[in-house]
XYZ file of C-alpha atoms in Angstrom:
183
model
C -125.097 -7.975 164.686
C -126.758 -11.303 165.451
C -126.723 -12.200 161.762
C -122.984 -11.415 161.524
C -122.265 -13.464 164.653
C -124.195 -16.379 163.193
C -122.290 -16.184 159.875
C -118.954 -16.029 161.707
C -119.947 -19.103 163.708
C -120.766 -20.855 160.431
C -117.366 -19.824 159.025
C -115.676 -21.181 162.175
C -117.474 -24.481 161.569
C -116.401 -24.504 157.915
C -112.785 -23.880 158.939
C -113.052 -26.704 161.474
C -114.370 -29.092 158.830
C -111.621 -28.079 156.394
C -109.012 -28.745 159.086
C -110.405 -32.255 159.542
C -108.923 -33.145 156.139
C -105.258 -32.667 157.125
C -106.039 -34.118 160.572
C -107.304 -37.322 158.944
C -104.209 -37.613 156.733
C -101.839 -36.771 159.594
C -103.395 -39.518 161.706
C -103.398 -41.931 158.753
C -99.719 -41.290 158.017
C -98.735 -41.476 161.675
C -97.249 -37.979 161.773
C -93.890 -39.383 160.662
C -91.505 -36.658 159.505
C -91.060 -36.741 155.737
C -93.846 -39.265 155.162
C -97.135 -38.018 153.733
C -98.949 -35.475 155.850
C -97.251 -34.623 159.103
C -98.918 -31.493 160.428
C -97.999 -30.294 163.888
C -100.245 -28.439 166.319
C -98.634 -25.216 165.070
C -99.647 -26.064 161.483
C -103.269 -26.530 162.510
C -103.343 -23.335 164.572
C -101.651 -21.340 161.798
C -103.996 -22.657 159.101
C -107.029 -22.102 161.314
C -106.017 -18.486 161.901
C -105.296 -17.990 158.194
C -108.603 -19.461 157.010
C -110.734 -17.806 159.676
C -108.931 -14.496 159.106
C -109.780 -14.720 155.417
C -113.412 -15.465 156.269
C -113.426 -12.511 158.669
C -112.112 -10.164 155.978
C -114.728 -11.437 153.560
C -117.635 -11.138 156.019
C -116.764 -7.852 157.701
C -115.365 -5.919 154.728
C -116.016 -7.399 151.315
C -119.516 -8.785 151.756
C -120.796 -5.429 153.021
C -119.441 -3.413 150.099
C -122.179 -3.897 147.570
C -122.551 -5.694 144.276
C -122.065 -9.341 143.517
C -119.229 -8.395 141.172
C -117.419 -6.647 144.041
C -117.928 -9.663 146.289
C -116.617 -12.013 143.590
C -113.568 -9.794 143.084
C -112.948 -9.642 146.820
C -113.422 -13.376 147.267
C -110.916 -14.055 144.480
C -108.395 -11.609 145.971
C -108.745 -13.097 149.462
C -108.588 -16.703 148.200
C -105.515 -15.927 146.082
C -103.810 -14.273 149.048
C -104.588 -17.260 151.287
C -103.233 -19.641 148.657
C -100.078 -17.529 148.330
C -99.466 -17.579 152.094
C -100.276 -21.292 152.321
C -97.966 -22.409 149.516
C -95.231 -20.035 150.582
C -95.470 -21.155 154.196
C -95.648 -24.859 153.402
C -92.965 -25.344 150.780
C -91.953 -21.934 149.486
C -92.369 -20.696 145.955
C -88.685 -20.089 145.287
C -87.098 -23.038 147.030
C -88.010 -24.398 150.430
C -85.720 -22.623 152.866
C -84.773 -19.424 151.099
C -85.334 -15.912 152.408
C -86.393 -14.906 148.904
C -89.884 -16.158 149.696
C -90.299 -13.349 152.212
C -90.596 -10.937 149.281
C -94.032 -12.377 148.547
C -95.316 -10.953 151.815
C -94.452 -7.540 150.384
C -97.029 -8.242 147.677
C -99.666 -8.712 150.382
C -98.554 -5.536 152.159
C -98.942 -3.607 148.889
C -102.470 -4.987 148.580
C -103.404 -4.147 152.166
C -102.065 -0.602 151.909
C -103.751 -0.148 148.531
C -107.096 -1.335 149.900
C -106.882 1.027 152.872
C -105.846 4.000 150.709
C -108.708 3.182 148.308
C -111.173 2.993 151.227
C -112.173 -0.375 149.739
C -113.860 1.383 146.808
C -113.904 -0.748 143.642
C -111.853 1.506 141.348
C -109.091 1.839 143.933
C -109.263 -1.865 144.729
C -108.719 -2.594 141.029
C -105.577 -0.450 141.114
C -104.400 -2.197 144.286
C -104.839 -5.626 142.676
C -103.023 -4.548 139.512
C -100.184 -3.229 141.700
C -100.112 -6.579 143.517
C -99.898 -8.399 140.181
C -96.977 -6.212 139.067
C -95.175 -6.634 142.387
C -95.729 -10.378 142.286
C -94.324 -10.576 138.758
C -91.235 -8.663 139.890
C -90.387 -10.983 142.790
C -88.771 -13.776 140.730
C -87.052 -11.182 138.527
C -85.541 -9.496 141.591
C -84.516 -12.822 143.067
C -82.986 -14.245 139.909
C -81.312 -11.109 138.535
C -80.419 -8.986 141.532
C -80.304 -11.221 144.597
C -78.873 -14.220 142.707
C -79.321 -16.815 145.435
C -77.943 -20.309 145.063
C -81.217 -21.886 144.049
C -81.628 -25.417 142.835
C -85.283 -25.088 141.892
C -87.007 -25.578 138.592
C -86.973 -22.075 137.078
C -89.791 -22.922 134.659
C -91.954 -24.118 137.553
C -91.258 -20.935 139.514
C -92.170 -18.785 136.504
C -95.382 -20.739 135.859
C -96.483 -20.619 139.502
C -95.813 -16.886 139.618
C -97.724 -16.405 136.351
C -100.656 -18.270 137.915
C -100.759 -15.881 140.876
C -100.315 -12.837 138.639
C -103.277 -13.980 136.518
C -105.457 -14.423 139.608
C -104.590 -10.949 140.927
C -105.212 -9.424 137.475
C -108.547 -11.258 137.192
C -109.585 -9.891 140.575
C -108.513 -6.411 139.463
C -110.671 -6.658 136.336
C -113.634 -7.825 138.421
C -113.169 -4.812 140.712
C -112.986 -2.571 137.637
C -116.281 -4.028 136.383
C -117.789 -3.494 139.831
C -116.706 0.165 139.649
C -118.488 0.546 136.319
C -121.738 -0.792 137.770
C -121.998 1.836 140.522
């Protein structure tokens, strides 16, 4: 328990150091709306919770599950999920102020449910990550073909960003599959 507490304290320090970067740029840019970095207290609290939550998941679940391959797969899945929430929360993937971006949180819910159903075992985690990749790929299709919002975003950019996330989820799924083979 002491070792876990120490590692969590280290993670809290790492999160604090990471948050110094936007703090520096917010101070440098004067916190002026629309100019450079202008993080509010809420932004810092939200990002701190997000980063420390990711570290908590890694330390308390993923790191204790076995092989280095499993830990790499879990780290990639957690990092990809954090990046998805961060980008979506900051600027949105499909436009800035469109409700369509809420569909991406469904991708994370699918992953969380899949991980719980799989009892965090590598073969089931691989399936959960592949399901996340499929769900993520469907989001822009649903938005553009079914929902048809009035979007003035670069469609190519949206497709490429979504493809990037799909590739990361698939890569994590393949790493989990390799971890399952090494048991």
